[in-house]
N, CA, C and O atoms as a DFTB+ gen file, in Angstrom:
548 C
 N C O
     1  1       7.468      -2.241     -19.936
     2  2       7.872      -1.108     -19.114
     3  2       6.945      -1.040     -17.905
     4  3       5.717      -1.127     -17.924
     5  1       7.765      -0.866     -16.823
     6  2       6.444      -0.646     -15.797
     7  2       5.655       0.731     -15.670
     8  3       5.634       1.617     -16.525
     9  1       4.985       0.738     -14.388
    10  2       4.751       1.935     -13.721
    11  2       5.524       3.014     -13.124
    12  3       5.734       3.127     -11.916
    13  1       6.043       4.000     -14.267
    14  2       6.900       4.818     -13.328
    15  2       6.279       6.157     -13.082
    16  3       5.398       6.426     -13.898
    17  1       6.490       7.000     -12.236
    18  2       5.874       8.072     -11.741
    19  2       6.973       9.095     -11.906
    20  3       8.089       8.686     -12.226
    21  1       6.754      10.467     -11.708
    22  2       7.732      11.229     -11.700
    23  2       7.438      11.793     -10.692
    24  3       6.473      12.548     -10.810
    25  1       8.015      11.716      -9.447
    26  2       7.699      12.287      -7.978
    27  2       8.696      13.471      -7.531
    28  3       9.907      13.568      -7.725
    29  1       7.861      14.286      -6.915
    30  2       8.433      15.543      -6.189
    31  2       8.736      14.573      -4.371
    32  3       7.993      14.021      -3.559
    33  1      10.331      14.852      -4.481
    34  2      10.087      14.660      -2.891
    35  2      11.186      15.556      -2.331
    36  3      12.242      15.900      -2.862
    37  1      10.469      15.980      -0.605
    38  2      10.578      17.054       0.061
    39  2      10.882      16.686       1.381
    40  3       9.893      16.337       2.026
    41  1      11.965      16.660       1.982
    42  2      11.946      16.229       3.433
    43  2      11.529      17.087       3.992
    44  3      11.708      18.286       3.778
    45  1      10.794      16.487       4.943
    46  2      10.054      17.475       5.848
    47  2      10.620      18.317       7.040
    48  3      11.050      17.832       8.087
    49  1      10.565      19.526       6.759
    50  2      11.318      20.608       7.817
    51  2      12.245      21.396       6.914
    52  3      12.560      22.579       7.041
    53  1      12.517      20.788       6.252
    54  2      14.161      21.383       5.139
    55  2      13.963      21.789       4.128
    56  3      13.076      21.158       3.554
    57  1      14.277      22.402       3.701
    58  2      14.411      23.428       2.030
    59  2      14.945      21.676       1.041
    60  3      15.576      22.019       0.042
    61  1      14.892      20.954       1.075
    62  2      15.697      19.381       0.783
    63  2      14.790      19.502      -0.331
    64  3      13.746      20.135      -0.174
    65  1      15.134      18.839      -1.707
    66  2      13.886      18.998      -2.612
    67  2      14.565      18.075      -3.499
    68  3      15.777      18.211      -3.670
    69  1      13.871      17.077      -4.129
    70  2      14.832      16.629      -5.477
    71  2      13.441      15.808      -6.459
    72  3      12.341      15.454      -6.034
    73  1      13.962      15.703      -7.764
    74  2      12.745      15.127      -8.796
    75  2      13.455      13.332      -8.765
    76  3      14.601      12.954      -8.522
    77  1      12.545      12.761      -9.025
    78  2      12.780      11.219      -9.474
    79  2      11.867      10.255     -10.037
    80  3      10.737      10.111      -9.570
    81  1      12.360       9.489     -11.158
    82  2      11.112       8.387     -11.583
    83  2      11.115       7.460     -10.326
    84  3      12.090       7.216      -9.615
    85  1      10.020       7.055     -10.205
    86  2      10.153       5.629      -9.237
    87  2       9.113       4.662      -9.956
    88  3       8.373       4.993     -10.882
    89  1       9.176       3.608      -9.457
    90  2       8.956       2.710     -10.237
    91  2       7.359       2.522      -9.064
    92  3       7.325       3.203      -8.038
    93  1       6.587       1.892      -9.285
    94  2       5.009       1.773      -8.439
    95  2       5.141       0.207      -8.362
    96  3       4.992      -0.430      -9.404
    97  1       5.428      -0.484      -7.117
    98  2       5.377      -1.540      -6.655
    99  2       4.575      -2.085      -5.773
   100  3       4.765      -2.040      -4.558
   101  1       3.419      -2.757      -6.457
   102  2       2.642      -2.990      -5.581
   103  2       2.817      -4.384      -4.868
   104  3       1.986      -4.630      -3.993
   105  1       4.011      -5.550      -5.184
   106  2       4.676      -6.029      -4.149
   107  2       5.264      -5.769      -3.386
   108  3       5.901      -6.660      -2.825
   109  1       5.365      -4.534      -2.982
   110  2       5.972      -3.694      -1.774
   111  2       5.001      -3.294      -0.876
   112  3       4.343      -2.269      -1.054
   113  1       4.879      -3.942      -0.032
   114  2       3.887      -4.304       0.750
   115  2       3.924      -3.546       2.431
   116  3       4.866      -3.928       3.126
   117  1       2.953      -2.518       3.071
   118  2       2.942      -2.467       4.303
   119  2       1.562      -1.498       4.510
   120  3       0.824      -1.102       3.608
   121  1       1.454      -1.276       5.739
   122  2       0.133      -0.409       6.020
   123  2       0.783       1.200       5.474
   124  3       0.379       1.833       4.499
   125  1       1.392       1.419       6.000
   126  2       2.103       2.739       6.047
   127  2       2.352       3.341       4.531
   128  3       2.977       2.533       3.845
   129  1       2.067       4.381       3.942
   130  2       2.735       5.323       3.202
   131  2       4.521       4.745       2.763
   132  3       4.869       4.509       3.920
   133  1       5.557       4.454       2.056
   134  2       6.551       4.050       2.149
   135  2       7.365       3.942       0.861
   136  3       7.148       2.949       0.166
   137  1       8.068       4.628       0.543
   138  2       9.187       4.801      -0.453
   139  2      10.668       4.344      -0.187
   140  3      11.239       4.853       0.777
   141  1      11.277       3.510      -0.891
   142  2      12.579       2.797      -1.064
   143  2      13.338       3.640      -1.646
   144  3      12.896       4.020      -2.731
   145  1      14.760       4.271      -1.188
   146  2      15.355       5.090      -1.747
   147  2      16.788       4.532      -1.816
   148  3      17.379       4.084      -0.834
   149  1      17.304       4.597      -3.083
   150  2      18.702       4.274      -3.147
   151  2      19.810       4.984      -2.937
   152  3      19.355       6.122      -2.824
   153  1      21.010       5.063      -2.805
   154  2      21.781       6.264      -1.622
   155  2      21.819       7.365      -2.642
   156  3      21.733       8.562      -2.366
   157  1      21.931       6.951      -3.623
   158  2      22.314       8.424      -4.173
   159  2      21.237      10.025      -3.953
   160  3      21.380      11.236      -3.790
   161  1      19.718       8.560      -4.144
   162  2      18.797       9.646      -3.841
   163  2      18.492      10.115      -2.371
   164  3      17.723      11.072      -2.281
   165  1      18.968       9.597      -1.248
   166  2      18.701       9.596      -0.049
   167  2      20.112      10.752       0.042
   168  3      19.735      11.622       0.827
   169  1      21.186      11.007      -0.318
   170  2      22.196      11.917      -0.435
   171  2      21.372      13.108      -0.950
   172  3      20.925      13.671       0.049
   173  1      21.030      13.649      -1.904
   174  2      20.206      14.559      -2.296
   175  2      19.048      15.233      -1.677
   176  3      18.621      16.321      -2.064
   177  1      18.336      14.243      -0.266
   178  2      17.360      14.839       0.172
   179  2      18.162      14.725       2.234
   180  3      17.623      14.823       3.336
   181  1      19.336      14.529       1.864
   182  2      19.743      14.887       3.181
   183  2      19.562      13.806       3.967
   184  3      19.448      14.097       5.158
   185  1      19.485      12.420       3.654
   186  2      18.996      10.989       4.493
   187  2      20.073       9.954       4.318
   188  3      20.052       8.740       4.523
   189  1      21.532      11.188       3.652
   190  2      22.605       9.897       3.494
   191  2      23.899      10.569       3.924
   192  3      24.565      11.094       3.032
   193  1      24.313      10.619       5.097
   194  2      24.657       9.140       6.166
   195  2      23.637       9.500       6.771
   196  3      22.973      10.533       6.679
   197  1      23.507       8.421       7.534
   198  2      21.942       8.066       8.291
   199  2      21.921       8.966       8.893
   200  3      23.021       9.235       9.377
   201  1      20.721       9.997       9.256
   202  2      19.813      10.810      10.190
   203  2      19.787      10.073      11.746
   204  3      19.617       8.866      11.914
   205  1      19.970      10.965      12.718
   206  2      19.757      10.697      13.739
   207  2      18.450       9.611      13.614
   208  3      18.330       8.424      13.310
   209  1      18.165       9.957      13.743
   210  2      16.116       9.889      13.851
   211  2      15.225       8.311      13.076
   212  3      14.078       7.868      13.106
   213  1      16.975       7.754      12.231
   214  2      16.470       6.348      11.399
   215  2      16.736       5.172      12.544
   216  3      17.541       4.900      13.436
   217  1      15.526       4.655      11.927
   218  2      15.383       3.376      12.621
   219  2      15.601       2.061      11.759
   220  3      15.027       1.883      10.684
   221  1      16.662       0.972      12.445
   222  2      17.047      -0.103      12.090
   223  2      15.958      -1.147      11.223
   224  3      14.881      -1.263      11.809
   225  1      16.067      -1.934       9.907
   226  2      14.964      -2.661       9.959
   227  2      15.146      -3.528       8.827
   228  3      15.320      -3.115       7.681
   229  1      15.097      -4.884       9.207
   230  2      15.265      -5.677       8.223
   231  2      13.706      -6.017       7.385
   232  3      12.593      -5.966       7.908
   233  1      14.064      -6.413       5.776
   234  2      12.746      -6.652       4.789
   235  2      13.161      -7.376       4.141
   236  3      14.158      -7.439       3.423
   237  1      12.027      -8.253       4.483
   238  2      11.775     -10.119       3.169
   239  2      12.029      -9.331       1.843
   240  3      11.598      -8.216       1.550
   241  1      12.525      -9.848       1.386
   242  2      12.722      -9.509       0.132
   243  2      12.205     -10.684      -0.697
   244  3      11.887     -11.676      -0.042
   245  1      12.031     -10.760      -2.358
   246  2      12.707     -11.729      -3.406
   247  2      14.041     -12.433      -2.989
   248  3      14.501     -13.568      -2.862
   249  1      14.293     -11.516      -2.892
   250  2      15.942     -12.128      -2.831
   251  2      17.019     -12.381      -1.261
   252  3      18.218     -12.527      -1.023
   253  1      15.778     -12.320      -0.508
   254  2      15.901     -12.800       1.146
   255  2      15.982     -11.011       1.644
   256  3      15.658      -9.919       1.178
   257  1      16.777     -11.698       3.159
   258  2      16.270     -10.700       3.820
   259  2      17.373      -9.407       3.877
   260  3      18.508      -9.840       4.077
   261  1      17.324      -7.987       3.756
   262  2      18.023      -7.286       3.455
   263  2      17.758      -6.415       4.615
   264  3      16.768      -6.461       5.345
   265  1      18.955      -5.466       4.712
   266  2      19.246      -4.559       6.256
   267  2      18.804      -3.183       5.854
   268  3      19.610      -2.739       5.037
   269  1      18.043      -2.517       6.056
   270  2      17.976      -1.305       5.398
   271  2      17.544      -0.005       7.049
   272  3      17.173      -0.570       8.078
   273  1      17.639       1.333       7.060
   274  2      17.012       1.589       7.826
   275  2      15.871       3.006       7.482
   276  3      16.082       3.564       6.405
   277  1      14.703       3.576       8.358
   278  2      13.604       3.698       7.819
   279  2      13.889       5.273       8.705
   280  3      14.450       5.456       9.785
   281  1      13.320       6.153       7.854
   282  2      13.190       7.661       8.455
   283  2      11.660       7.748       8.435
   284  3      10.936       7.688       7.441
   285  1      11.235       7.928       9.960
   286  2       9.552       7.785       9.784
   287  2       8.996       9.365       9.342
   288  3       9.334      10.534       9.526
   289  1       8.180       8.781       8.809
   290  2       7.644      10.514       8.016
   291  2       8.029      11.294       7.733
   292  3       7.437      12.343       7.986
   293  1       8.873      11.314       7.250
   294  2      10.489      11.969       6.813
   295  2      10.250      12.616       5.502
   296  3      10.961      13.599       5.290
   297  1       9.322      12.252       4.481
   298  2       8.848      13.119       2.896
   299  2       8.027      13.744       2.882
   300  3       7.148      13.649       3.738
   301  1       7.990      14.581       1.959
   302  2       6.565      14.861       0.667
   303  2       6.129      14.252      -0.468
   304  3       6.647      14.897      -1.379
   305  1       5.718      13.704      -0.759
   306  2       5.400      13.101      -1.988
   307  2       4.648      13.891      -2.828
   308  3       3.765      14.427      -2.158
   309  1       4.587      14.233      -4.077
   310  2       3.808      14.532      -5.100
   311  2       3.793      13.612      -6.579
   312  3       4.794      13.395      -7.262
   313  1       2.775      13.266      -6.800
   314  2       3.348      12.909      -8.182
   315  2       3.093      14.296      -9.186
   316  3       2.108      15.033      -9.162
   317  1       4.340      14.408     -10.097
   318  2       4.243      15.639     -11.511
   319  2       3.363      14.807     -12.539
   320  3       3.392      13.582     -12.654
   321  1       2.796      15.441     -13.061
   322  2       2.403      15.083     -14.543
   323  2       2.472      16.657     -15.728
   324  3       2.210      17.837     -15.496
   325  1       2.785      16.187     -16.566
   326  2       2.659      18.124     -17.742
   327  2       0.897      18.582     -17.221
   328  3       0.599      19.638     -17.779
   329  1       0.066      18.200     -16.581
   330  2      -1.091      19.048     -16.178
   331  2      -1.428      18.993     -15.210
   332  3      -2.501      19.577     -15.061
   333  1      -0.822      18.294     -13.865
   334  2      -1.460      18.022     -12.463
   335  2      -0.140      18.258     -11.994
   336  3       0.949      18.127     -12.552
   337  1      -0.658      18.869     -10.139
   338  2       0.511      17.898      -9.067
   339  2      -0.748      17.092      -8.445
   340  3      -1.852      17.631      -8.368
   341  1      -0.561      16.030      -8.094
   342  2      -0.968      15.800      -6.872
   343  2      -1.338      15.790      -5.398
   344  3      -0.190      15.837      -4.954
   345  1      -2.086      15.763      -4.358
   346  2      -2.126      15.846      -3.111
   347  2      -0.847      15.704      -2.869
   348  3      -0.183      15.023      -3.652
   349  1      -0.354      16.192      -1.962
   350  2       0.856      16.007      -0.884
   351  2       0.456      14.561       0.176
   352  3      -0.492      14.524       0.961
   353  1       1.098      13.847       0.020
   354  2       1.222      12.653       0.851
   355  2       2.511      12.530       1.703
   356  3       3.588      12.629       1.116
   357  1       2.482      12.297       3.191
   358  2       3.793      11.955       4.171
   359  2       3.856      10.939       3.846
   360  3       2.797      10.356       3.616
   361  1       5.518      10.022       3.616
   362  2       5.794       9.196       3.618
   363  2       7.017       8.604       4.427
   364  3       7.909       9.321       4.879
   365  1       6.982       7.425       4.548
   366  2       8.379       7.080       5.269
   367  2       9.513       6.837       4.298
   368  3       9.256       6.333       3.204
   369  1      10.853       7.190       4.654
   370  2      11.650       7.263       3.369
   371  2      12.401       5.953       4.098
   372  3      12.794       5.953       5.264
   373  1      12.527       4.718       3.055
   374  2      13.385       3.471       3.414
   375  2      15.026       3.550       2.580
   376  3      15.174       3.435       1.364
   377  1      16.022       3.748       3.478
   378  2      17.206       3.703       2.899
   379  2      17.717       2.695       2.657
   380  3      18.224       2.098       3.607
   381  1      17.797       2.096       1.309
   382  2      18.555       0.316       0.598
   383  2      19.329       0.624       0.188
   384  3      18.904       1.219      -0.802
   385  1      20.783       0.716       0.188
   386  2      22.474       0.851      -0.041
   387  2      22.208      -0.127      -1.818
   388  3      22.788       0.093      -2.882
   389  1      20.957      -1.349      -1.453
   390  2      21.444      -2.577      -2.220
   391  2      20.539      -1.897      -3.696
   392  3      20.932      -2.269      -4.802
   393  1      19.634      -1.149      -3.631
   394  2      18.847      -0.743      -5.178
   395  2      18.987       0.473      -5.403
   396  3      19.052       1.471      -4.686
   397  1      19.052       0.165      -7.163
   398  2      19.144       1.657      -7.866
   399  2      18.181       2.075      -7.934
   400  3      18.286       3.223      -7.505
   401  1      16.955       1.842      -8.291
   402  2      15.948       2.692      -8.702
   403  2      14.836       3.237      -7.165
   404  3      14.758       2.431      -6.238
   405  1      14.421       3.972      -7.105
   406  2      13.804       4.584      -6.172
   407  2      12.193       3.386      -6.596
   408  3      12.000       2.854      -7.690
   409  1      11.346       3.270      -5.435
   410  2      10.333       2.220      -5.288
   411  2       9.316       2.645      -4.445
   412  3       9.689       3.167      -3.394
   413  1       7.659       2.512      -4.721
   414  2       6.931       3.071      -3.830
   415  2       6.212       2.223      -3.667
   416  3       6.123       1.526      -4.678
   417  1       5.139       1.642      -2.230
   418  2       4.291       0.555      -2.197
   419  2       3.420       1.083      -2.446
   420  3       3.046       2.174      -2.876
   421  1       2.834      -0.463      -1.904
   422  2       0.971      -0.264      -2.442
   423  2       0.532       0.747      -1.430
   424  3      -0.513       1.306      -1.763
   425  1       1.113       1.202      -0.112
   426  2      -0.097       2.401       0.366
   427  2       0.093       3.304       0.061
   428  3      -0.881       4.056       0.040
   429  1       1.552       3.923      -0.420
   430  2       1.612       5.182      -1.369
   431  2       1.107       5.293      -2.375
   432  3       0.689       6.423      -2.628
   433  1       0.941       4.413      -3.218
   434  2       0.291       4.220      -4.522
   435  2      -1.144       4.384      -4.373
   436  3      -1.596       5.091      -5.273
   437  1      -1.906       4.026      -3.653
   438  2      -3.040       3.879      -3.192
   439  2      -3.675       5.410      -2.662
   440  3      -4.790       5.849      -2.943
   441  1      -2.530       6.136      -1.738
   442  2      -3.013       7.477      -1.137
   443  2      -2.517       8.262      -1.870
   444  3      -2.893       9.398      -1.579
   445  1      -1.319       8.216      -3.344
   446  2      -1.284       9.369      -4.187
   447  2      -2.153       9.098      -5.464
   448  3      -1.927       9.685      -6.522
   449  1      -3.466       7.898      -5.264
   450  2      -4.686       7.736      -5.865
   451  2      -4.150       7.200      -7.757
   452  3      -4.488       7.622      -8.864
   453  1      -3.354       6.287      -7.368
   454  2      -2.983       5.697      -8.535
   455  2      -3.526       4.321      -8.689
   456  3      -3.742       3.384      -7.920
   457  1      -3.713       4.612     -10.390
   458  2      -4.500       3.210     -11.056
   459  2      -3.694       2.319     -11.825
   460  3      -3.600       2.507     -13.038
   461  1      -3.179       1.500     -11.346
   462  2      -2.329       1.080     -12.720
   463  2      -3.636       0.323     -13.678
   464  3      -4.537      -0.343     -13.168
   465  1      -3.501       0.587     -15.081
   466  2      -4.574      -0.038     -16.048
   467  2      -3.542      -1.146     -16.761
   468  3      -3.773      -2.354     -16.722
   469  1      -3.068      -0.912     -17.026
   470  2      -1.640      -1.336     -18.198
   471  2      -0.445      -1.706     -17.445
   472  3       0.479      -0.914     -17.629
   473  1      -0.074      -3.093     -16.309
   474  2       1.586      -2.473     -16.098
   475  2       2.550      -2.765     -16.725
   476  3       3.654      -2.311     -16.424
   477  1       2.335      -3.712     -17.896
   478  2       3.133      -3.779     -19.100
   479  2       3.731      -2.483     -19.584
   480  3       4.808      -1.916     -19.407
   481  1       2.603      -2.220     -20.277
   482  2       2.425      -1.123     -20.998
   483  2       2.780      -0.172     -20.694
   484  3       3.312       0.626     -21.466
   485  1       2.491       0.118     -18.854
   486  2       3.265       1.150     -18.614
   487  2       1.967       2.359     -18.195
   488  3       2.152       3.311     -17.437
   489  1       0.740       2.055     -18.851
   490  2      -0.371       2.851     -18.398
   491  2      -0.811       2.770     -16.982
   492  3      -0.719       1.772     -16.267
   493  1      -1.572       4.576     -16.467
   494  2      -1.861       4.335     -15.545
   495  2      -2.831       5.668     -15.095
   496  3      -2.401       6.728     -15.549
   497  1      -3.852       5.758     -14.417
   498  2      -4.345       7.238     -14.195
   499  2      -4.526       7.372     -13.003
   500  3      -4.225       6.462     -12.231
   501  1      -5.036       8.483     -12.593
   502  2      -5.549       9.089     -11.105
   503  2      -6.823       8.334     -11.174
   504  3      -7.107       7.719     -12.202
   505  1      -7.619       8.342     -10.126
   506  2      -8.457       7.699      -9.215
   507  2      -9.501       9.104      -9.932
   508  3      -9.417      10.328      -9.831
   509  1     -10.539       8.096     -10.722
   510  2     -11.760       9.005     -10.932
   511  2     -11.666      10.101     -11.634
   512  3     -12.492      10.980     -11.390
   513  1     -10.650      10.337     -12.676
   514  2     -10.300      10.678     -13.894
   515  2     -10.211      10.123     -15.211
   516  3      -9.851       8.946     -15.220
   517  1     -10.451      10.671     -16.385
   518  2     -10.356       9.749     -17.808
   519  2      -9.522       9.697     -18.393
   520  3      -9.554       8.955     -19.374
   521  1      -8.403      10.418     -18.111
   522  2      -7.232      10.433     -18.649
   523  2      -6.188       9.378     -18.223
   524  3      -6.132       8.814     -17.130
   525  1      -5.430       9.227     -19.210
   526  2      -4.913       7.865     -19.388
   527  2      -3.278       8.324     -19.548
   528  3      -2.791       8.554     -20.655
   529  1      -2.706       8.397     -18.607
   530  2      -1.282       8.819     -19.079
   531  2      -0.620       7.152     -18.670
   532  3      -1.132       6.169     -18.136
   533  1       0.970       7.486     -19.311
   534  2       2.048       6.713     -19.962
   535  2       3.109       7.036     -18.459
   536  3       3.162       8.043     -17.753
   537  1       3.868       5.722     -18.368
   538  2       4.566       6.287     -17.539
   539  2       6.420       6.895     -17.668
   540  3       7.358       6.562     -18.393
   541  1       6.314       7.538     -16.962
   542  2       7.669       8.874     -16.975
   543  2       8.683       8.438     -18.291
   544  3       9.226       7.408     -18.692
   545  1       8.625       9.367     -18.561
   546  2      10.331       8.712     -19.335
   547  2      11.662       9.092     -18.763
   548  3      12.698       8.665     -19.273
C-alpha cells in the first residue's frame, strides 16, 4: 500500500472545499508545491471545465508525454489526521482527464513536512514528531 494522505483542499478565493486520499509521489517531480487532480475532483473544487486562469502544459510521464493544464496557486492544502491539521500550504492544482487517483509531489510532500518511513507499508509521520501513523483508508 502506498503513501496516502487524507487532504483538505480549498480553492483559493471560494467557499470550494472537498476531502480526498491522495497518494504521496515522490516521482512527481518539480520545484513548486503541486497536486495532480483527476476531473472528478477538479469538478468539486470548481477547476472543471477549465478556469480562465489555466495554463497549457505538457508532462514526461512513465507512460510518455501527456496534455494536462495547471491552475497556478489555485489550493489549500492540509493534511487531516484523527489529532492534527496541518500548516496550510498553496499549491498548484494540475488537471489530468487521464488519472483517477488525486497525486502530490515531492515539494508538497516536503512543505506539508512529510516522512515517508515505510512506503510499502504505507507508514509515514510529520517532520520531528514520534508518532507513526498508517496511511488513509
Amino acid at each position: 500500500m502506498p503513501v496516502r494522505l487524507l487532504l483538505r483542499l480549498r480553492r483559493v478565493n471560494t467557499n470550494n472545499e472537498t476531502l480526498v486520499k491522495a497518494i504521496v509521489n515522490t516521482g512527481f517531480i518539480s520545484d513548486d508545491p503541486e497536486i495532480a487532480l483527476p476531473i472528478v475532483v477538479a469538478e468539486r473544487l470548481g477547476l472543471w471545465p477549465r478556469p480562465s486562469e489555466a495554463i497549457n502544459a505538457s508532462l514526461d510521464t512513465g507512460g510518455g508525454s501527456v496534455e494536462v493544464y495547471v491552475v497556478p496557486r489555485s489550493l489549500i492544502v492540509n493534511v487531516i489526521t484523527e489529532d492534527k491539521i496541518s500548516d496550510s500550504i498553496i499549491a498548484n492544482a494540475l488537471i489530468d482527464p487521464y488519472i483517477d487517483e488525486t497525486l502530490i509531489n515531492d515539494a508538497l510532500t516536503e512543505e506539508l513536512r512529510i516522512e515517508i518511513l515505510s512506503p510499502r507499508s504505507g507508514l509515514w509521520r510529520f517532520s520531528g514528531e514520534a508518532i507513526i501513523r498508517r496511511s488513509a483508508q
